[in-house]
């Protein structure tokens, strides 16, 4: 699983560790890790303190890959922040989409109701036509 982490110095153990900040849940969905979560890097691994990194962990929690998160952050800036996409904008768009969905649902329900009314009227007209034919045929029989 992929994580965003920050390199920190563990003074007590005199080695660097990763402070896990966020976890990738899906391609474009990340979840903040609210609790303090750390992974020791080991004595031989000296990375710059405060450096943001992307770290891939195995299911058992072993580090499989670490890379500088600079290019990833730059990609986020280019993809989302240069076009003015803010959390407020996304929230407003989500609300607009929900209102649109509700409006379409109401329109669909109205069309279904009208369709049922038309079908009922068609059946009434057919029944009336049949009744008129029977009366007409019955009327002609009485004349003969």
Backbone as a printed PyTorch tensor [residue, N CA C, xyz], in Angstrom:
tensor([[[  0.8550,  -1.1680,   0.0000],
         [  0.0000,   0.0000,   0.0000],
         [  0.9020,   1.2330,   0.0000]],

        [[  0.4530,   2.2900,  -0.6630],
         [  1.2430,   3.5020,  -0.8130],
         [  0.8690,   4.5200,   0.2650]],

        [[  1.9000,   5.1410,   0.8400],
         [  1.7210,   6.1380,   1.9010],
         [  2.5070,   7.3900,   1.5730]],

        [[  2.0060,   8.5170,   2.0640],
         [  2.7690,   9.7520,   2.0800],
         [  3.3320,   9.8590,   3.4910]],

        [[  4.6420,  10.0890,   3.5850],
         [  5.2830,  10.1270,   4.9000],
         [  6.2930,  11.2610,   4.9530]],

        [[  6.6660,  11.6100,   6.1740],
         [  7.6950,  12.6200,   6.3950],
         [  8.8150,  11.9850,   7.2110]],

        [[ 10.0490,  12.2470,   6.7780],
         [ 11.2070,  11.7130,   7.4960],
         [ 11.3920,  12.5160,   8.7760]],

        [[ 11.5520,  11.8040,   9.8800],
         [ 11.7810,  12.4330,  11.1870],
         [ 12.9460,  11.7230,  11.8630]],

        [[ 13.5800,  12.4250,  12.7470],
         [ 14.6770,  11.8420,  13.5320],
         [ 14.1070,  11.3460,  14.8500]],

        [[ 14.3590,  10.0720,  15.1510],
         [ 13.9820,   9.5160,  16.4500],
         [ 15.1940,   9.6950,  17.3580]],

        [[ 15.1390,  10.7070,  18.2070],
         [ 16.2760,  11.0490,  19.0710],
         [ 16.5950,   9.9250,  20.0500]],

        [[ 15.5780,   9.2680,  20.5510],
         [ 15.7860,   8.2200,  21.5380],
         [ 16.5930,   7.0570,  20.9510]],

        [[ 16.2450,   6.6440,  19.7260],
         [ 16.9380,   5.5270,  19.0770],
         [ 18.0980,   5.9830,  18.1920]],

        [[ 18.2360,   7.3060,  18.0230],
         [ 19.2820,   7.8930,  17.1820],
         [ 19.2490,   7.3130,  15.7610]],

        [[ 18.0590,   7.2960,  15.1880],
         [ 17.9130,   6.8950,  13.7840],
         [ 16.6790,   7.5770,  13.1960]],

        [[ 16.6240,   7.5540,  11.8720],
         [ 15.4990,   8.1960,  11.1950],
         [ 14.3060,   7.2430,  11.1250]],

        [[ 13.1500,   7.8590,  11.0540],
         [ 11.9080,   7.1000,  10.9400],
         [ 10.9720,   7.8400,   9.9890]],

        [[  9.9670,   7.1280,   9.5130],
         [  8.9460,   7.7300,   8.6600],
         [  7.6900,   7.9600,   9.4820]],

        [[  7.1980,   9.1900,   9.4440],
         [  5.9190,   9.5150,  10.0790],
         [  4.8700,   9.4080,   8.9680]],

        [[  4.0150,   8.3850,   9.0290],
         [  2.9940,   8.1750,   8.0000],
         [  1.8990,   9.2310,   8.1450]],

        [[  1.6400,   9.9570,   7.0430],
         [  0.6850,  11.0610,   7.0690],
         [ -0.6370,  10.7210,   6.3740]],

        [[ -0.5500,  10.0020,   5.2470],
         [ -1.7570,   9.6730,   4.4740],
         [ -1.5500,   8.3410,   3.7760]],

        [[ -2.6780,   7.7020,   3.4580],
         [ -2.6590,   6.3800,   2.8220],
         [ -3.5070,   6.4320,   1.5540]],

        [[ -3.0070,   5.8540,   0.4670],
         [ -3.7690,   5.7990,  -0.7730],
         [ -4.8250,   4.7010,  -0.6730]],

        [[ -6.0850,   5.0920,  -0.8310],
         [ -7.1980,   4.1490,  -0.7600],
         [ -7.6110,   3.6730,  -2.1500]],

        [[ -7.4940,   4.5600,  -3.1430],
         [ -7.8290,   4.2540,  -4.5380],
         [ -6.9780,   5.1790,  -5.3980]],

        [[ -7.1150,   5.0920,  -6.7140],
         [ -6.2560,   5.8700,  -7.6090],
         [ -6.1880,   7.3510,  -7.2480]],

        [[ -7.3200,   7.9940,  -7.0610],
         [ -7.3290,   9.4210,  -6.7470],
         [ -8.0010,   9.7070,  -5.4130]],

        [[ -7.8200,   8.7920,  -4.4750],
         [ -8.4310,   8.9800,  -3.1630],
         [ -7.4360,   8.5930,  -2.0770]],

        [[ -7.1580,   9.5540,  -1.2190],
         [ -6.2280,   9.3570,  -0.1110],
         [ -6.9500,   9.6310,   1.1950]],

        [[ -6.5580,   8.9370,   2.2410],
         [ -7.1300,   9.1440,   3.5700],
         [ -6.0180,   9.5980,   4.5140]],

        [[ -6.3020,  10.6210,   5.2940],
         [ -5.3600,  11.1060,   6.2990],
         [ -5.2710,  10.0640,   7.4120]],

        [[ -4.0780,   9.8370,   7.9040],
         [ -3.8740,   8.9170,   9.0210],
         [ -3.9070,   9.7580,  10.2970]],

        [[ -4.9850,   9.6650,  11.0720],
         [ -5.1500,  10.5640,  12.2150],
         [ -4.2400,  10.2340,  13.3970]],

        [[ -3.8760,   8.9770,  13.5510],
         [ -3.0460,   8.6020,  14.6960],
         [ -1.5620,   8.7250,  14.3240]],

        [[ -0.7370,   8.7940,  15.3340],
         [  0.7040,   8.8430,  15.1220],
         [  1.1770,   7.4580,  14.6850]],

        [[  1.7180,   7.3570,  13.4800],
         [  2.2040,   6.0690,  12.9750],
         [  3.6210,   6.2700,  12.4450]],

        [[  4.5610,   5.4780,  12.9360],
         [  5.9640,   5.6200,  12.5620],
         [  6.5350,   4.2800,  12.1220]],

        [[  7.4990,   4.3570,  11.1950],
         [  8.2430,   3.1710,  10.7610],
         [  9.7220,   3.5360,  10.8120]],

        [[ 10.5010,   2.7490,  11.5370],
         [ 11.9400,   3.0100,  11.6270],
         [ 12.6150,   2.6750,  10.3030]],

        [[ 13.5890,   3.5180,   9.9220],
         [ 14.3140,   3.2880,   8.6700],
         [ 15.5680,   2.4480,   8.8790]],

        [[ 16.0490,   2.3720,  10.0700],
         [ 17.2850,   1.6350,  10.3280],
         [ 18.4610,   2.5850,  10.4280]],

        [[ 19.5190,   2.1220,  11.0760],
         [ 20.6820,   2.9900,  11.3660],
         [ 21.4050,   3.4550,  10.1050]],

        [[ 21.4770,   2.6200,   9.0900],
         [ 22.2430,   2.9790,   7.8990],
         [ 21.5340,   3.9400,   6.9690]],

        [[ 20.2590,   4.1640,   7.1690],
         [ 19.4810,   4.9880,   6.2610],
         [ 19.3970,   6.4140,   6.7990]],

        [[ 20.0820,   7.3220,   6.1390],
         [ 20.0550,   8.7180,   6.5650],
         [ 19.4380,   9.5530,   5.4560]],

        [[ 18.2370,   9.9750,   5.6730],
         [ 17.5400,  10.8470,   4.7290],
         [ 17.3820,  12.1970,   5.3970]],

        [[ 17.1630,  13.2150,   4.6060],
         [ 16.9890,  14.5550,   5.1460],
         [ 15.7410,  14.6240,   6.0080]],

        [[ 15.9020,  15.2100,   7.1720],
         [ 14.7660,  15.3550,   8.0680],
         [ 13.7570,  16.3000,   7.4390]],

        [[ 12.4770,  16.0310,   7.6580],
         [ 11.3310,  16.7920,   7.1480],
         [ 11.0240,  16.5030,   5.6730]],

        [[ 11.8420,  15.6900,   5.0090],
         [ 11.6180,  15.3370,   3.6140],
         [ 10.3050,  14.5660,   3.4770]],

        [[  9.4710,  14.9520,   2.5000],
         [  8.2530,  14.2070,   2.2030],
         [  8.5920,  13.1050,   1.2130]],

        [[  8.1110,  11.9000,   1.5010],
         [  8.3930,  10.7600,   0.6350],
         [  7.1170,   9.9600,   0.4030]],

        [[  7.1320,   9.2280,  -0.7050],
         [  6.1080,   8.2160,  -0.9510],
         [  6.7420,   6.8900,  -0.6000]],

        [[  6.0630,   6.1150,   0.2110],
         [  6.6220,   4.8360,   0.6460],
         [  5.5940,   3.7480,   0.3780]],

        [[  6.0480,   2.6850,  -0.2510],
         [  5.1870,   1.5370,  -0.4880],
         [  5.5220,   0.4750,   0.5420]],

        [[  4.4730,   0.0510,   1.2520],
         [  4.6500,  -0.9630,   2.2910],
         [  4.0050,  -2.2700,   1.8510]],

        [[  4.6520,  -3.3540,   2.2230],
         [  4.0920,  -4.6760,   1.9550],
         [  2.9400,  -4.9210,   2.9210]],

        [[  2.1450,  -5.9470,   2.6770],
         [  1.0590,  -6.2610,   3.6170],
         [  1.5540,  -6.5260,   5.0440]],

        [[  2.8050,  -6.9320,   5.1820],
         [  3.3520,  -7.1820,   6.5170],
         [  3.9730,  -5.9310,   7.1360]],

        [[  3.9790,  -4.8050,   6.3930],
         [  4.5010,  -3.5540,   6.9230],
         [  5.9610,  -3.2910,   6.6000]],

        [[  6.5720,  -4.1350,   5.7590],
         [  7.9610,  -3.9170,   5.3490],
         [  8.0080,  -2.8710,   4.2420]],

        [[  9.0780,  -2.0680,   4.2550],
         [  9.2500,  -1.0470,   3.2230],
         [  9.6950,  -1.7220,   1.9310]],

        [[  8.8880,  -1.5250,   0.8800],
         [  9.2350,  -2.0910,  -0.4250],
         [  9.9110,  -1.0590,  -1.3160]],

        [[  9.5100,   0.2190,  -1.1780],
         [ 10.0550,   1.2660,  -2.0420],
         [  9.8530,   2.6120,  -1.3620]],

        [[ 10.8580,   3.4820,  -1.4840],
         [ 10.7580,   4.8660,  -0.9950],
         [ 11.2230,   5.7810,  -2.1130]],

        [[ 10.4630,   6.8500,  -2.3400],
         [ 10.9010,   7.8470,  -3.3150],
         [ 10.5110,   9.2340,  -2.8330]],

        [[ 11.2780,  10.2070,  -3.2540],
         [ 11.0000,  11.6020,  -2.9250],
         [  9.6130,  11.9560,  -3.4720]],

        [[  8.7940,  12.6310,  -2.6810],
         [  7.4330,  12.9700,  -3.0910],
         [  7.3550,  14.2850,  -3.8570]],

        [[  8.4820,  14.9110,  -4.1390],
         [  8.4950,  16.2090,  -4.8170],
         [  7.7670,  16.1990,  -6.1490]],

        [[  8.0680,  15.2470,  -7.0130],
         [  7.4060,  15.1930,  -8.3260],
         [  5.9140,  14.9110,  -8.1840]],

        [[  5.5750,  14.0870,  -7.2200],
         [  4.1670,  13.7640,  -6.9790],
         [  3.4120,  15.0140,  -6.5260]],

        [[  4.0000,  15.7810,  -5.6060],
         [  3.3660,  17.0100,  -5.1260],
         [  3.2500,  18.0150,  -6.2760]],

        [[  4.2920,  18.1320,  -7.0900],
         [  4.2460,  19.0430,  -8.2410],
         [  3.1380,  18.6350,  -9.2000]],

        [[  2.9660,  17.3320,  -9.4150],
         [  1.8860,  16.8400, -10.2790],
         [  0.5200,  17.2360,  -9.7050]],

        [[  0.3450,  17.1330,  -8.3810],
         [ -0.9090,  17.5530,  -7.7500],
         [ -1.1630,  19.0380,  -7.9630]],

        [[ -0.1200,  19.8280,  -7.8140],
         [ -0.2550,  21.2720,  -8.0110],
         [ -0.6720,  21.5550,  -9.4500]],

        [[  0.0100,  20.9240, -10.4120],
         [ -0.3170,  21.1500, -11.8220],
         [ -1.7170,  20.6610, -12.1650]],

        [[ -2.1150,  19.5280, -11.6240],
         [ -3.3960,  18.9280, -11.9800],
         [ -4.5890,  19.6170, -11.3310]],

        [[ -4.4350,  20.0590, -10.0980],
         [ -5.5860,  20.5500,  -9.3570],
         [ -5.5230,  22.0120,  -8.9540]],

        [[ -4.3610,  22.4810,  -8.5890],
         [ -4.2920,  23.8250,  -8.0130],
         [ -4.1030,  24.9250,  -9.0450]],

        [[ -3.6130,  24.5930, -10.2410],
         [ -3.4630,  25.6270, -11.2640],
         [ -4.7860,  25.9330, -11.9450]],

        [[ -5.7950,  25.0750, -11.7760],
         [ -7.1060,  25.3080, -12.3880],
         [ -8.1060,  25.8650, -11.3910]],

        [[ -7.6840,  26.0980, -10.1690],
         [ -8.5670,  26.6890,  -9.1640],
         [ -9.4990,  25.6900,  -8.5130]],

        [[ -9.1850,  24.4160,  -8.5890],
         [-10.0190,  23.4160,  -7.9260],
         [ -9.6820,  23.4330,  -6.4410]],

        [[-10.6540,  23.8520,  -5.6660],
         [-10.4780,  23.9070,  -4.2150],
         [-11.4690,  22.9400,  -3.5700]],

        [[-11.2730,  22.6180,  -2.3100],
         [-12.2740,  21.7740,  -1.6340],
         [-13.6730,  22.3950,  -1.6700]],

        [[-13.7520,  23.7220,  -1.5440],
         [-15.0550,  24.3890,  -1.5920],
         [-15.6880,  24.2180,  -2.9670]],

        [[-14.8770,  24.3710,  -4.0260],
         [-15.3710,  24.1940,  -5.3900],
         [-15.8890,  22.7750,  -5.5860]],

        [[-15.1190,  21.7900,  -5.1210],
         [-15.5460,  20.3920,  -5.2640],
         [-16.8320,  20.1330,  -4.4910]],

        [[-16.9560,  20.7300,  -3.3020],
         [-18.1650,  20.5690,  -2.5030],
         [-19.3680,  21.1700,  -3.2340]],

        [[-19.1930,  22.3640,  -3.7960],
         [-20.2750,  23.0110,  -4.5400],
         [-20.6720,  22.1700,  -5.7510]],

        [[-19.6810,  21.6250,  -6.4540],
         [-19.9750,  20.7870,  -7.6180],
         [-20.7100,  19.5130,  -7.2080]],

        [[-20.3340,  18.9400,  -6.0810],
         [-21.0210,  17.7500,  -5.5910],
         [-22.4670,  18.0790,  -5.2410]],

        [[-22.6960,  19.2450,  -4.6330],
         [-24.0600,  19.6620,  -4.3100],
         [-24.8700,  19.8940,  -5.5830]],

        [[-24.2470,  20.5430,  -6.5820],
         [-24.9410,  20.7660,  -7.8560],
         [-25.2990,  19.4390,  -8.5080]],

        [[-24.3890,  18.4850,  -8.4810],
         [-24.6510,  17.1770,  -9.0730],
         [-25.7900,  16.4720,  -8.3420]],

        [[-25.8370,  16.5930,  -7.0200],
         [-26.9050,  15.9700,  -6.2420],
         [-28.2530,  16.6130,  -6.5610]],

        [[-28.2910,  17.9570,  -6.6700],
         [-29.5360,  18.6380,  -7.0320],
         [-29.9910,  18.2200,  -8.4280]],

        [[-29.0410,  18.1070,  -9.3450],
         [-29.3430,  17.6890, -10.7070],
         [-29.9050,  16.2710, -10.7110]],

        [[-29.2940,  15.3690,  -9.9210],
         [-29.7670,  13.9920,  -9.8330],
         [-31.1900,  13.9450,  -9.2910]],

        [[-31.4490,  14.7370,  -8.2370],
         [-32.7970,  14.7690,  -7.6560],
         [-33.8150,  15.3100,  -8.6600]],

        [[-33.4150,  16.3480,  -9.4080],
         [-34.3010,  16.9150, -10.4200],
         [-34.6150,  15.8870, -11.5050]],

        [[-33.6060,  15.1540, -11.9540],
         [-33.8320,  14.1240, -12.9660],
         [-34.7210,  13.0120, -12.4330]],

        [[-34.5500,  12.6660, -11.1750],
         [-35.4000,  11.6350, -10.5670],
         [-36.8480,  12.0900, -10.5470]],

        [[-37.0810,  13.3550, -10.1600],
         [-38.4510,  13.8890, -10.1460],
         [-39.0390,  13.9360, -11.5500]],

        [[-38.2350,  14.3620, -12.5340],
         [-38.7080,  14.3950, -13.9240],
         [-39.0440,  12.9890, -14.4120]],

        [[-38.2130,  12.0310, -14.0690],
         [-38.4470,  10.6460, -14.4710],
         [-39.7350,  10.1180, -13.8470]],

        [[-39.9580,  10.4410, -12.5690],
         [-41.1850,  10.0140, -11.8930],
         [-42.4070,  10.6600, -12.5450]],

        [[-42.2840,  11.9420, -12.9180],
         [-43.3880,  12.6410, -13.5720],
         [-43.6840,  12.0160, -14.9330]],

        [[-42.6480,  11.7040, -15.6920],
         [-42.8540,  11.0600, -16.9950],
         [-43.4980,   9.6890, -16.8340]],

        [[-43.0840,   8.9360, -15.8410],
         [-43.6770,   7.6220, -15.5980],
         [-45.1520,   7.7650, -15.2390]],

        [[-45.4890,   8.7490, -14.4100],
         [-46.8860,   9.0010, -14.0350],
         [-47.7090,   9.3700, -15.2620]],

        [[-47.1810,  10.2630, -16.0970],
         [-47.8930,  10.6690, -17.3170],
         [-48.0840,   9.4840, -18.2600]],

        [[-47.0620,   8.6530, -18.3530],
         [-47.1590,   7.4760, -19.2110],
         [-48.2720,   6.5550, -18.7290]],

        [[-48.3620,   6.3470, -17.4170],
         [-49.4310,   5.5210, -16.8560],
         [-50.8000,   6.1410, -17.1110]],

        [[-50.9010,   7.4730, -16.9690],
         [-52.1750,   8.1560, -17.2310],
         [-52.5850,   7.9960, -18.6900]],

        [[-51.6180,   8.1600, -19.6010],
         [-51.9250,   7.9940, -21.0270],
         [-52.3740,   6.5730, -21.3350]],

        [[-51.7100,   5.6070, -20.7400],
         [-52.0750,   4.2070, -20.9550],
         [-53.4910,   3.9450, -20.4350]],

        [[-53.8110,   4.5020, -19.2800],
         [-55.1640,   4.3290, -18.7240],
         [-56.2000,   4.9830, -19.6320]],

        [[-55.8950,   6.1710, -20.1630],
         [-56.8260,   6.8520, -21.0750],
         [-56.9950,   6.0650, -22.3630]],

        [[-55.9020,   5.5000, -22.8710],
         [-55.9670,   4.7040, -24.0950],
         [-56.8740,   3.5010, -23.8770]],

        [[-56.7260,   2.8560, -22.7160],
         [-57.5760,   1.7100, -22.4030],
         [-59.0370,   2.1330, -22.2750]],

        [[-59.2930,   3.3020, -21.6980],
         [-60.6700,   3.8040, -21.5920],
         [-61.2540,   4.0550, -22.9760]],

        [[-60.4420,   4.6570, -23.8570],
         [-60.9090,   4.9340, -25.2190],
         [-61.1920,   3.6330, -25.9580]],

        [[-60.3260,   2.6480, -25.8110],
         [-60.5520,   1.3550, -26.4580],
         [-61.8320,   0.7120, -25.9330]],

        [[-62.0310,   0.7900, -24.6270],
         [-63.2500,   0.2130, -24.0490],
         [-64.4810,   0.9440, -24.5710]],

        [[-64.3970,   2.2720, -24.6800],
         [-65.5160,   3.0590, -25.2010],
         [-65.7850,   2.7150, -26.6650]],

        [[-64.7150,   2.5710, -27.4490],
         [-64.8690,   2.1770, -28.8570],
         [-65.5560,   0.8230, -28.9630]],

        [[-65.1360,  -0.1320, -28.1440],
         [-65.7430,  -1.4610, -28.1480],
         [-67.2160,  -1.3650, -27.7590]],

        [[-67.5010,  -0.5510, -26.7720],
         [-68.8810,  -0.3740, -26.3190],
         [-69.7230,   0.2370, -27.4340]],

        [[-69.1920,   1.2360, -28.1140],
         [-69.9180,   1.8760, -29.2240],
         [-70.1420,   0.8950, -30.3620]],

        [[-69.1350,   0.0580, -30.6710],
         [-69.2990,  -0.9470, -31.7270],
         [-70.4060,  -1.9260, -31.3580]],

        [[-70.4270,  -2.3680, -30.1050],
         [-71.4660,  -3.3050, -29.6660],
         [-72.8540,  -2.6570, -29.7570]],

        [[-72.9270,  -1.4020, -29.3110],
         [-74.2130,  -0.7040, -29.3860],
         [-74.6450,  -0.5390, -30.8300]],

        [[-73.6880,  -0.1580, -31.6880],
         [-74.0010,   0.0450, -33.1070],
         [-74.4510,  -1.2750, -33.7260]],

        [[-73.7110,  -2.3590, -33.4540],
         [-74.0880,  -3.6560, -34.0000],
         [-75.4190,  -4.1140, -33.4310]],

        [[-75.6300,  -3.8880, -32.1750],
         [-76.8970,  -4.2480, -31.5500],
         [-78.0510,  -3.4250, -32.1130]],

        [[-77.8240,  -2.1660, -32.4080],
         [-78.8290,  -1.2620, -32.9430],
         [-79.2310,  -1.6940, -34.3410]],

        [[-78.2040,  -2.0700, -35.1480],
         [-78.4760,  -2.5180, -36.5150],
         [-79.2290,  -3.8360, -36.5100]],

        [[-78.9610,  -4.7250, -35.5650],
         [-79.6590,  -6.0020, -35.4930],
         [-81.1350,  -5.7760, -35.1720]],

        [[-81.4220,  -4.7950, -34.3110],
         [-82.8010,  -4.5350, -33.9100],
         [-83.6250,  -3.9820, -35.0720]],

        [[-82.9570,  -3.2600, -36.0100],
         [-83.6740,  -2.6640, -37.1430],
         [-84.1100,  -3.7330, -38.1240]],

        [[-83.3400,  -4.8030, -38.2380],
         [-83.5720,  -5.8140, -39.2480],
         [-84.6500,  -6.7010, -38.9290]]])
